[in-house]
XYZ file of C-alpha atoms in Angstrom:
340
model
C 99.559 -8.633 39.376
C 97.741 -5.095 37.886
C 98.027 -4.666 34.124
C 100.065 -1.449 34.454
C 103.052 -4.078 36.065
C 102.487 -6.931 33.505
C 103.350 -4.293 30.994
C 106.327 -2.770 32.899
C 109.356 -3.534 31.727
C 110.924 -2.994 35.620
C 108.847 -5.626 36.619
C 109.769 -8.119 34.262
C 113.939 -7.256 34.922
C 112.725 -7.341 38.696
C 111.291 -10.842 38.785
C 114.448 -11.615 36.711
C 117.233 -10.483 38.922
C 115.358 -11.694 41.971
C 115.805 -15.292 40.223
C 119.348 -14.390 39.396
C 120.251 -13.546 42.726
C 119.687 -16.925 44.352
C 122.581 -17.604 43.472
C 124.315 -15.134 45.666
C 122.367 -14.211 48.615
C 119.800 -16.699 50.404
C 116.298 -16.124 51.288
C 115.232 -13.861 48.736
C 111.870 -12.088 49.604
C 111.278 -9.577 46.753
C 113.326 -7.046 44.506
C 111.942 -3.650 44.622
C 113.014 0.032 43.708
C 113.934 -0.822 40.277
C 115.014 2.240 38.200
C 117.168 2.914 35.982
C 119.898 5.663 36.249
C 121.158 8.563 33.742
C 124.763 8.655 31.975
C 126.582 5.731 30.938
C 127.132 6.274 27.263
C 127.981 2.672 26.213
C 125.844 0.677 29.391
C 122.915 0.515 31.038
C 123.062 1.033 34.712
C 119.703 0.647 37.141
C 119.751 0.697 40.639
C 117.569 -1.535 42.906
C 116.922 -2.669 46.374
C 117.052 -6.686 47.327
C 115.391 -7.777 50.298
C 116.696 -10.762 52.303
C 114.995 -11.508 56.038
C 114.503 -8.143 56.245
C 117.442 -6.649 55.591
C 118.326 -4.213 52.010
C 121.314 -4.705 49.926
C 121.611 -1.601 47.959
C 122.425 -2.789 44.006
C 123.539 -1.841 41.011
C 122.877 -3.407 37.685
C 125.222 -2.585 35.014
C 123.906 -4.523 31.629
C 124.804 -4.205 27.835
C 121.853 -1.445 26.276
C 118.597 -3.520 25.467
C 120.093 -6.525 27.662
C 121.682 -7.874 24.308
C 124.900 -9.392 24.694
C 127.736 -6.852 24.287
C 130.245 -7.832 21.152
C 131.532 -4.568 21.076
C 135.503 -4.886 21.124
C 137.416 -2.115 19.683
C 137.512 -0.008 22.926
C 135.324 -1.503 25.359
C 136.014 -4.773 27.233
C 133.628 -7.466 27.992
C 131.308 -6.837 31.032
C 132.026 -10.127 32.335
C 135.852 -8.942 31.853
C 135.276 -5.732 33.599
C 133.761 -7.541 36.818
C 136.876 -9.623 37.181
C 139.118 -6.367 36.911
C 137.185 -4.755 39.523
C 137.267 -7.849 42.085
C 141.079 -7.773 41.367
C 141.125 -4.046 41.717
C 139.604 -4.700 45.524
C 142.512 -7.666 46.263
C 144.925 -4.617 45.780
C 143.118 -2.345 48.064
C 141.464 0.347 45.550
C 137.840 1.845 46.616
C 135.734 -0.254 44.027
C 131.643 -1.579 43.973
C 131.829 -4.822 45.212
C 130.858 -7.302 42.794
C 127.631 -9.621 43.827
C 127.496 -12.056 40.846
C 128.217 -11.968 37.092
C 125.274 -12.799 34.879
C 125.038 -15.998 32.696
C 122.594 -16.665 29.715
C 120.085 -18.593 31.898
C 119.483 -15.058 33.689
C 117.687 -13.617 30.829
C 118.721 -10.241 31.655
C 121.600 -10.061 28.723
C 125.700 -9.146 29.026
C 126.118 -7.478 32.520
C 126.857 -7.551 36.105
C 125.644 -6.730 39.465
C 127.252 -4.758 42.077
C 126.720 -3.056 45.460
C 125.388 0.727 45.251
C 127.765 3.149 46.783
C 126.642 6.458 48.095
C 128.009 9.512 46.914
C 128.543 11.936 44.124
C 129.727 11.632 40.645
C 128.779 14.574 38.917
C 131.893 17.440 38.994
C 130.429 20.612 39.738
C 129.372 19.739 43.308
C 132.393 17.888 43.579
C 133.944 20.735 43.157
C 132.127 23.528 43.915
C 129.623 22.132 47.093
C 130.042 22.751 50.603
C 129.388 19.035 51.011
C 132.559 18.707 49.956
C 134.653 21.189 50.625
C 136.836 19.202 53.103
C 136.900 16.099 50.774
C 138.318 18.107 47.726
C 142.448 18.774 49.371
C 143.066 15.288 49.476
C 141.442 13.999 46.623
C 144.518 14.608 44.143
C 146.771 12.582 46.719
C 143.412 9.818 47.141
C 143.951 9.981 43.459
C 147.340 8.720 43.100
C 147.543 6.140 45.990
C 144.334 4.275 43.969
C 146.564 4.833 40.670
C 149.261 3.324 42.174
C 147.405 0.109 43.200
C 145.739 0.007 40.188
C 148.756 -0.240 38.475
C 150.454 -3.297 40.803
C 147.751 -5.437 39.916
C 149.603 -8.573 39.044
C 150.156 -8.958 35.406
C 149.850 -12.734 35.648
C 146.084 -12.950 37.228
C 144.935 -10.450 34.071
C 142.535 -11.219 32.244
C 143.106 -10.831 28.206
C 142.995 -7.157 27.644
C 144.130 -5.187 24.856
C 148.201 -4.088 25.128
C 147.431 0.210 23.786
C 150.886 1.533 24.838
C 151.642 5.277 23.469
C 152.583 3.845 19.957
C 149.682 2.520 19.198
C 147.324 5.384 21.017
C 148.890 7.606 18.249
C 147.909 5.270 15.380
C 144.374 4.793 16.768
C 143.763 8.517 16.978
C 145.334 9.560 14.104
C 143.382 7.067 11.744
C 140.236 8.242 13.909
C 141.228 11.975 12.879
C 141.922 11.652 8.984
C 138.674 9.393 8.713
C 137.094 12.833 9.898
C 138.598 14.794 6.595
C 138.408 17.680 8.924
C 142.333 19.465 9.325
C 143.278 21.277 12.253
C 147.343 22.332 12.030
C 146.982 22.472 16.262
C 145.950 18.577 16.071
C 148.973 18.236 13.724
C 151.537 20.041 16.001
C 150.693 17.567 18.625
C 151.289 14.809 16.486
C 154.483 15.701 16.015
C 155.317 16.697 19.418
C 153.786 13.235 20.260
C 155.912 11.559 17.640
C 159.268 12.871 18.593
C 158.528 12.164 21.713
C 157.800 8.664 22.082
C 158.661 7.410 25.579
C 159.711 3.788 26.129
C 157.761 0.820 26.539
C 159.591 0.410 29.533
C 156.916 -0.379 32.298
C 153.314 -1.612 30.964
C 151.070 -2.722 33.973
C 147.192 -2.365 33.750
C 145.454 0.844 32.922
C 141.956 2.017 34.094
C 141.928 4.190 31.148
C 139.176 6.509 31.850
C 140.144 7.868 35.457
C 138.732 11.153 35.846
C 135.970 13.004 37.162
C 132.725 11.098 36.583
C 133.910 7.844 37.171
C 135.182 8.213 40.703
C 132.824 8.381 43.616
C 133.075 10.902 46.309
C 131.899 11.375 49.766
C 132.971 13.678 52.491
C 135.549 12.046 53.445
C 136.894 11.102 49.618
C 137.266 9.091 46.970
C 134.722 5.984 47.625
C 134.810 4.488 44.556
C 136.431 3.861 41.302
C 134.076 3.366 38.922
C 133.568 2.374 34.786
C 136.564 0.044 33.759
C 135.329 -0.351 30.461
C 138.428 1.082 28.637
C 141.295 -0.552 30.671
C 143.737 -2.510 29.105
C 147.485 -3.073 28.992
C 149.545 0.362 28.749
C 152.615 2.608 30.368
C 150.644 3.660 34.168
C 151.453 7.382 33.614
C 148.572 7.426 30.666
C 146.093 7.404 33.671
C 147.987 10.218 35.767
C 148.233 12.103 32.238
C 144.383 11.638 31.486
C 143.463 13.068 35.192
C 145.148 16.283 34.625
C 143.366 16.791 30.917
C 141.957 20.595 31.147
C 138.349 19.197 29.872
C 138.465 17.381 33.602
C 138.566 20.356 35.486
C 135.591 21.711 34.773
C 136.510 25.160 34.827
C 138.950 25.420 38.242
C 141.812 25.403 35.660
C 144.252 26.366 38.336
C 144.198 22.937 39.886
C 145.363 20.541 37.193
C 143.884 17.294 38.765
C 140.635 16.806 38.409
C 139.843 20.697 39.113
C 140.425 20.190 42.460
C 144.314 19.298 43.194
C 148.008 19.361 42.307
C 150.257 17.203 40.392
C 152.504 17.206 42.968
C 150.056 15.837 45.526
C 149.109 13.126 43.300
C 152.547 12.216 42.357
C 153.639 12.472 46.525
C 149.888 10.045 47.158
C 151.419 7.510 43.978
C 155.110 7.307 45.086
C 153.885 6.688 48.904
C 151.520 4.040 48.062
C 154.107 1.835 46.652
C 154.203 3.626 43.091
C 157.501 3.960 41.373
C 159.095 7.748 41.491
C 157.039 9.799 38.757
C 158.600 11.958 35.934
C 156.433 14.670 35.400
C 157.723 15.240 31.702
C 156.192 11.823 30.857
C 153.251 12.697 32.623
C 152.881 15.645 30.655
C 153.330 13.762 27.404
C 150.217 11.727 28.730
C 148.292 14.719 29.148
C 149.287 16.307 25.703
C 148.084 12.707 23.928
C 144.665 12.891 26.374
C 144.000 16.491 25.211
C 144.472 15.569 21.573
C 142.263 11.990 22.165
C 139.626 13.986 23.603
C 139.728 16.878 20.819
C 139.546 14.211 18.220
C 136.397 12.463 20.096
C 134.802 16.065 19.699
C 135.405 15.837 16.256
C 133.594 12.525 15.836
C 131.018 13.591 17.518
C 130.923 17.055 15.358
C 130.589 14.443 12.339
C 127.942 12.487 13.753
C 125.804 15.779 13.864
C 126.671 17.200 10.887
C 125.707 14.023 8.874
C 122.586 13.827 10.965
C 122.903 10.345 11.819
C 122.759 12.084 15.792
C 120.931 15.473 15.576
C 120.911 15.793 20.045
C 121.933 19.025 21.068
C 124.619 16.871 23.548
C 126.717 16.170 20.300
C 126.538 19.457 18.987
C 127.343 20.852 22.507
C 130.165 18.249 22.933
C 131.551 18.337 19.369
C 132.025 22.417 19.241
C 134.703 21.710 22.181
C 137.301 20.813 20.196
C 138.303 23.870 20.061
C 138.573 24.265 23.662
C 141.287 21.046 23.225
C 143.351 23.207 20.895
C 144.090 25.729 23.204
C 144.831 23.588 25.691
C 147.164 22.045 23.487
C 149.005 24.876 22.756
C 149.190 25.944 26.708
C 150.785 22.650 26.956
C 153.109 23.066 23.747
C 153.857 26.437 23.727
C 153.239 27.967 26.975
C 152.987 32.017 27.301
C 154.913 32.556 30.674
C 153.858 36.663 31.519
């Protein structure tokens, strides 16, 4: 062993998942290509190879930052939770990393999980925009709701405990979020309202992925691969995750094609209903996508406050807080549309 590896952190999360791993696959000979990958906010997420008789399983890591143990609970769940959603996610058909093993505290490798490494793209502008996949992009929307529809018939019963968020108690969370900023915006307070006279029933509450959007899906050439980042589900009305899809921040500029920049509602709603999906109402949809648009404008604001009081001075927070603006004229193309 050189110096330069004793003193690489890689190496030393190498010869730990290698030991971890015995406990999945046999006949471990090495773990190589560690590295770890960009985005994820909240989580770490490294890629590596393992090599068993000659053969490579692709692998994802996905650990609590630092490899502490994750006690964060107001939004996120529990890694260990978010594993078992995904392997029930797979029992109901949806496109999902297949989970390898779920770390304990003898791994020394902290909170997380590991996962097989799926090819394809994540990032939205050459989803939408690349030749790659150009013949992927008209049936994503309908991809889109057939997943959404098995996400939502996961069976209540084999759930692990998640938090129940249904649309009353979104608005409470977001509105406390948006007077702790001290920061008034009369378009934030229009949706409110619209929000509060509004209020649909808590009629049907099944499991929602809660972040389903560009980003966190995986796409080849031929579609949707994978759902990805269940860190936010919980226990809410199923038309939050349709409504959340169709957010104008999603679209990444091809505002003409409400889901995900690169479909329609109604192929969506058609992909939902003939995956076993219950008939959609696009007026409660819509109510969805008004309460995204104002969740997201009010994350801009908190991140406009962390850069203001300079506990984050990165140019990503400024960039990201000075769009919530952008969410209050999307609000009022959703509350008071111009029809010329």
């Amino acid at each position: 062993m050189s110096a330069a590896e004793n003193n690489d952190p890689k190496h030393d999360i190498a010869l730990a998942l290698r030991e971890a791993l015995g406990r999945a696959l046999a006949n471990i000979d090495l773990v190589r290509n560690v590295r770890r990958l960009s985005g994820g906010a909240s989580q770490e997420t490294w890629a590596f190879d393992a090599v068993t008789d000659h053969h490579v399983h692709p692998l994802i890591l996905r650990r609590a930052p630092g490899g502490h143990t994750n006690t964060k609970r107001d939004t996120a769940v529990p890694l260990a939770t978010e594993a078992h959603l995904i392997q029930l996610a797979q029992k109901q058909g949806v496109p999902v990393p297949p989970v390898t093993l779920v770390l304990d505290e003898t791994d020394g490798l902290g909170d997380g999980f590991i996962m097989e490494r799926i090819e394809g793209e994540t990032i939205a502008r050459k989803i939408l925009r690349d030749e790659a996949y150009a013949e992927a992009r008209p049936k994503l929307a309908r991809q889109c709701g057939e997943m959404l529809a098995r996400i939502h018939d996961v069976p209540l019963d084999k759930m692990p405990d998640l938090q129940r968020s249904p649309a009353r108690a979104e608005i409470d969370k977001y509105r406390d979020i948006y007077k702790s900023t001290n920061h008034p915006h009369p378009v934030f307070e229009l949706a409110f309202r619209y929000l509060e006279d509004n209020l649909p029933a808590d009629d049907r509450l099944t499991l929602v992925h809660g972040d389903f959007r560009n980003g966190n899906l995986m796409v080849g050439p031929d579609g949707v691969r994978a759902v990805l980042d269940w860190e936010l589900a919980h226990i809410g009305d199923p038309m939050e995750d349709l409504g959340w899809i169709c957010v104008n921040s999603w679209r990444f500029g091809e505002i003409d094609k409400p889901v995900g920049g690169f479909g329609s509602r109604e192929d969506m709603f058609a992909g939902y209903e003939a995956a076993g999906g219950p008939s959609v109402d696009p007026e409660r949809v819509k109510y969805w996508e008004v309460l995204g648009t104002l969740k997201w404008g009010v994350m801009c604001l908190i991140m406009v406050q962390a850069f203001s009081s300079g506990m984050d001075r990165s140019v990503e927070r400024a960039a990201i807080g000075r769009r919530a603006s952008e969410t209050e004229i999307d609000l009022l193309n959703l509350l008071a549309p111009r029809h010329i």
